[in-house]
mmCIF file of C-alpha atoms and ligand atoms in Angstrom:
data_model
loop_
_atom_site.group_PDB
_atom_site.id
_atom_site.type_symbol
_atom_site.label_atom_id
_atom_site.label_comp_id
_atom_site.label_asym_id
_atom_site.label_seq_id
_atom_site.Cartn_x
_atom_site.Cartn_y
_atom_site.Cartn_z
ATOM 1 C CA MET A 1 -0.140 0.137 0.073
ATOM 2 C CA ASN A 2 1.396 3.325 -0.432
ATOM 3 C CA LYS A 3 -0.364 7.064 -0.900
ATOM 4 C CA LEU A 4 -0.785 8.220 -4.077
ATOM 5 C CA LYS A 5 -0.429 11.241 -6.096
ATOM 6 C CA ILE A 6 -3.788 13.593 -6.470
ATOM 7 C CA ILE A 7 -4.190 15.271 -9.705
ATOM 8 C CA GLN A 8 -5.650 18.496 -9.952
ATOM 9 C CA LEU A 9 -8.126 20.611 -11.676
ATOM 10 C CA GLY A 10 -6.355 20.742 -15.623
ATOM 11 C CA HIS A 11 -5.288 17.749 -15.748
ATOM 12 C CA PRO A 12 -7.062 15.942 -18.513
ATOM 13 C CA ILE A 13 -7.944 12.468 -16.864
ATOM 14 C CA LEU A 14 -10.619 14.461 -14.546
ATOM 15 C CA ARG A 15 -12.312 15.593 -17.385
ATOM 16 C CA SER A 16 -12.479 12.112 -19.250
ATOM 17 C CA GLN A 17 -15.094 9.675 -19.223
ATOM 18 C CA ALA A 18 -13.646 6.472 -16.734
ATOM 19 C CA GLN A 19 -13.651 2.780 -17.812
ATOM 20 C CA PRO A 20 -16.158 0.339 -16.228
ATOM 21 C CA VAL A 21 -13.900 -2.149 -14.082
ATOM 22 C CA GLU A 22 -14.292 -5.851 -15.329
ATOM 23 C CA ASN A 23 -11.927 -8.050 -13.473
ATOM 24 C CA PHE A 24 -12.576 -8.168 -10.055
ATOM 25 C CA THR A 25 -9.695 -10.618 -9.291
ATOM 26 C CA ASP A 26 -6.986 -8.396 -10.307
ATOM 27 C CA LYS A 27 -4.477 -8.187 -7.727
ATOM 28 C CA GLN A 28 -4.164 -4.510 -9.065
ATOM 29 C CA LEU A 29 -7.128 -3.479 -8.463
ATOM 30 C CA GLN A 30 -7.459 -4.401 -5.035
ATOM 31 C CA GLN A 31 -4.207 -2.970 -4.869
ATOM 32 C CA LEU A 32 -5.676 0.011 -6.012
ATOM 33 C CA ILE A 33 -8.520 0.298 -3.314
ATOM 34 C CA ASP A 34 -6.221 -0.170 -0.754
ATOM 35 C CA SER A 35 -3.977 2.640 -1.811
ATOM 36 C CA LEU A 36 -7.059 5.433 -2.765
ATOM 37 C CA ILE A 37 -8.409 4.206 1.164
ATOM 38 C CA GLU A 38 -5.216 5.566 2.383
ATOM 39 C CA THR A 39 -4.612 8.379 -0.086
ATOM 40 C CA ALA A 40 -8.164 9.467 1.155
ATOM 41 C CA THR A 41 -8.084 9.165 4.674
ATOM 42 C CA ALA A 42 -4.065 10.949 4.720
ATOM 43 C CA ALA A 43 -5.701 13.852 3.158
ATOM 44 C CA ASN A 44 -8.980 13.868 5.580
ATOM 45 C CA GLY A 45 -11.087 13.549 2.505
ATOM 46 C CA VAL A 46 -14.043 11.861 2.787
ATOM 47 C CA GLY A 47 -14.059 10.485 -0.890
ATOM 48 C CA ILE A 48 -11.788 9.918 -3.616
ATOM 49 C CA ALA A 49 -12.395 8.641 -7.133
ATOM 50 C CA ALA A 50 -9.744 6.922 -9.106
ATOM 51 C CA PRO A 51 -9.631 9.264 -11.829
ATOM 52 C CA GLN A 52 -8.263 11.324 -9.226
ATOM 53 C CA VAL A 53 -5.061 9.083 -8.659
ATOM 54 C CA SER A 54 -4.772 9.028 -12.627
ATOM 55 C CA GLN A 55 -6.318 5.482 -12.974
ATOM 56 C CA SER A 56 -9.295 6.041 -15.313
ATOM 57 C CA TYR A 57 -11.966 3.690 -13.790
ATOM 58 C CA ARG A 58 -14.979 3.667 -12.873
ATOM 59 C CA LEU A 59 -14.127 2.829 -8.698
ATOM 60 C CA PHE A 60 -14.475 5.260 -5.866
ATOM 61 C CA ILE A 61 -14.369 5.342 -2.110
ATOM 62 C CA ILE A 62 -16.523 6.598 0.155
ATOM 63 C CA ALA A 63 -14.783 7.241 3.671
ATOM 64 C CA SER A 64 -17.002 9.577 5.664
ATOM 65 C CA ARG A 65 -15.310 10.559 8.807
ATOM 66 C CA PRO A 66 -15.318 14.009 10.901
ATOM 67 C CA SER A 67 -12.185 15.898 10.084
ATOM 68 C CA SER A 68 -11.041 19.379 10.001
ATOM 69 C CA ARG A 69 -11.894 19.818 6.481
ATOM 70 C CA TYR A 70 -15.568 18.095 7.283
ATOM 71 C CA PRO A 71 -16.160 18.500 11.522
ATOM 72 C CA HIS A 72 -19.923 17.058 11.056
ATOM 73 C CA ALA A 73 -19.219 14.228 8.592
ATOM 74 C CA PRO A 74 -20.739 10.721 10.124
ATOM 75 C CA THR A 75 -17.875 7.891 11.044
ATOM 76 C CA MET A 76 -18.188 4.916 8.667
ATOM 77 C CA LYS A 77 -15.930 2.265 7.432
ATOM 78 C CA PRO A 78 -14.265 3.194 3.944
ATOM 79 C CA LYS A 79 -16.144 1.395 1.077
ATOM 80 C CA ALA A 80 -15.136 0.647 -2.311
ATOM 81 C CA MET A 81 -18.018 1.042 -4.583
ATOM 82 C CA ILE A 82 -17.385 -0.185 -8.148
ATOM 83 C CA ASN A 83 -19.211 0.366 -11.462
ATOM 84 C CA PRO A 84 -21.851 2.827 -9.502
ATOM 85 C CA LYS A 85 -24.921 3.879 -10.854
ATOM 86 C CA ILE A 86 -27.858 5.936 -9.125
ATOM 87 C CA ILE A 87 -31.095 3.873 -10.059
ATOM 88 C CA ALA A 88 -33.822 6.318 -8.336
ATOM 89 C CA HIS A 89 -33.362 9.424 -6.912
ATOM 90 C CA SER A 90 -35.874 11.976 -4.707
ATOM 91 C CA ASP A 91 -37.092 14.977 -6.737
ATOM 92 C CA GLU A 92 -35.675 17.109 -3.375
ATOM 93 C CA LYS A 93 -32.552 18.449 -3.739
ATOM 94 C CA SER A 94 -30.310 20.444 -1.286
ATOM 95 C CA LYS A 95 -27.608 22.906 -1.468
ATOM 96 C CA ASP A 96 -24.676 21.942 1.247
ATOM 97 C CA TRP A 97 -20.584 22.415 1.273
ATOM 98 C CA GLU A 98 -18.395 20.670 -0.801
ATOM 99 C CA GLY A 99 -14.925 20.640 -1.677
ATOM 100 C CA CYS A 100 -12.704 18.374 -3.672
ATOM 101 C CA LEU A 101 -9.011 17.150 -3.120
ATOM 102 C CA SER A 102 -8.455 18.086 -6.859
ATOM 103 C CA VAL A 103 -9.629 21.511 -6.694
ATOM 104 C CA PRO A 104 -7.610 22.769 -3.674
ATOM 105 C CA GLY A 105 -8.638 25.912 -1.732
ATOM 106 C CA LEU A 106 -11.753 25.960 -2.896
ATOM 107 C CA ARG A 107 -15.441 25.404 -1.227
ATOM 108 C CA GLY A 108 -18.986 25.419 -3.099
ATOM 109 C CA GLN A 109 -22.670 25.402 -2.103
ATOM 110 C CA VAL A 110 -23.340 22.365 -4.368
ATOM 111 C CA PRO A 111 -27.435 21.085 -5.300
ATOM 112 C CA ARG A 112 -27.299 17.685 -4.569
ATOM 113 C CA TYR A 113 -30.366 14.929 -4.588
ATOM 114 C CA ARG A 114 -31.398 14.311 -1.068
ATOM 115 C CA THR A 115 -31.674 10.615 -1.294
ATOM 116 C CA ILE A 116 -30.688 8.058 -3.909
ATOM 117 C CA LYS A 117 -30.983 4.739 -4.734
ATOM 118 C CA VAL A 118 -27.548 3.291 -5.901
ATOM 119 C CA GLU A 119 -26.182 0.044 -6.836
ATOM 120 C CA TYR A 120 -22.524 -1.010 -7.305
ATOM 121 C CA CYS A 121 -20.207 -3.607 -6.851
ATOM 122 C CA ASN A 122 -18.191 -4.640 -3.501
ATOM 123 C CA ARG A 123 -14.621 -5.088 -4.069
ATOM 124 C CA ASP A 124 -15.403 -8.951 -4.050
ATOM 125 C CA GLY A 125 -17.648 -8.160 -7.428
ATOM 126 C CA GLN A 126 -20.942 -8.786 -5.921
ATOM 127 C CA LEU A 127 -23.714 -6.544 -6.736
ATOM 128 C CA GLN A 128 -25.285 -4.434 -3.830
ATOM 129 C CA GLN A 129 -27.844 -1.872 -3.912
ATOM 130 C CA GLU A 130 -28.459 0.583 -1.026
ATOM 131 C CA VAL A 131 -30.298 3.761 -0.299
ATOM 132 C CA LEU A 132 -28.243 6.771 0.505
ATOM 133 C CA THR A 133 -29.463 9.927 2.422
ATOM 134 C CA ASP A 134 -27.553 13.746 2.820
ATOM 135 C CA PHE A 135 -24.227 13.855 3.234
ATOM 136 C CA VAL A 136 -23.430 10.108 2.378
ATOM 137 C CA ALA A 137 -26.022 10.452 -0.551
ATOM 138 C CA ARG A 138 -23.809 13.847 -1.604
ATOM 139 C CA ILE A 139 -20.339 12.135 -1.356
ATOM 140 C CA PHE A 140 -22.003 9.683 -3.533
ATOM 141 C CA GLN A 141 -22.932 12.191 -6.163
ATOM 142 C CA HIS A 142 -19.798 13.937 -5.936
ATOM 143 C CA GLU A 143 -17.847 10.715 -6.478
ATOM 144 C CA LEU A 144 -19.573 9.444 -9.554
ATOM 145 C CA ASP A 145 -19.219 12.883 -11.487
ATOM 146 C CA HIS A 146 -15.585 12.429 -11.263
ATOM 147 C CA LEU A 147 -16.112 9.161 -13.008
ATOM 148 C CA ASN A 148 -17.886 11.247 -15.863
ATOM 149 C CA GLY A 149 -15.246 14.027 -16.242
ATOM 150 C CA LEU A 150 -17.328 16.484 -14.115
ATOM 151 C CA VAL A 151 -16.388 18.642 -10.536
ATOM 152 C CA PHE A 152 -18.496 20.078 -8.472
ATOM 153 C CA LEU A 153 -17.564 23.640 -10.062
ATOM 154 C CA ASP A 154 -19.659 22.448 -12.647
ATOM 155 C CA ARG A 155 -22.573 21.674 -10.507
ATOM 156 C CA LEU A 156 -22.987 25.105 -9.345
ATOM 157 C CA GLU A 157 -26.131 27.320 -9.690
ATOM 158 C CA SER A 158 -24.048 30.510 -9.208
ATOM 159 C CA GLU A 159 -20.770 31.877 -8.979
ATOM 160 C CA GLU A 160 -22.056 33.481 -5.443
ATOM 161 C CA ASP A 161 -21.719 29.732 -4.152
ATOM 162 C CA LEU A 162 -17.886 29.466 -4.567
ATOM 163 C CA PHE A 163 -15.891 30.649 -1.478
ATOM 164 C CA THR A 164 -12.155 30.135 -0.973
ATOM 165 C CA GLU A 165 -11.151 27.434 2.110
ATOM 166 C CA GLU A 166 -10.333 30.586 4.317
ATOM 167 C CA GLU A 167 -13.423 32.171 4.161
ATOM 168 C CA TYR A 168 -15.416 28.852 4.170
ATOM 169 C CA GLN A 169 -13.556 27.894 7.660
ATOM 170 C CA SER A 170 -14.197 31.264 9.163
ATOM 171 C CA LEU A 171 -17.784 30.652 8.136
ATOM 172 C CA ILE A 172 -18.172 27.017 9.782
ATOM 173 C CA ASN A 173 -16.212 28.196 12.842
ATOM 174 C CA ASN A 174 -18.408 31.051 13.879
HETATM 175 ZN ZN1 ZN B 201 -13.246 15.542 -5.468
#
């Protein structure tokens, strides 16, 4: 296991469609999952998608836990989601803060579906279905966007919903 280099906005891989994962017994896939978990944890991220470490595959990690970047995040065991899809969603969207390890120094108020029903394969290749709400649903939608070449900036309703990290920190700490 090792920490991987996170690419940043402007790198063409972040703007590309990622390829589906086909071989779940591939040792390199399992190593990539472990390294993604380690990389997200070390960077205080609550999720990371494979394209962010230059691996253009349909795979991301959700690793929600409270940190200085997301003090109110729920705690959960890091989970790999492979070939993920949204199969149903609420009509209702809510706006809340997002940042991105590939877009350092910025935060935005991003509209996302509040509740989503998702399907993905776990790291053993078993198909899973789950209903996700609020913050974890938000992470899923953010990471799924990375597999389709989108970043949270593309989802903003207004430029006024974009903040620097410093202004965001002073806002949430008051
Ligand atoms: Zn991101």
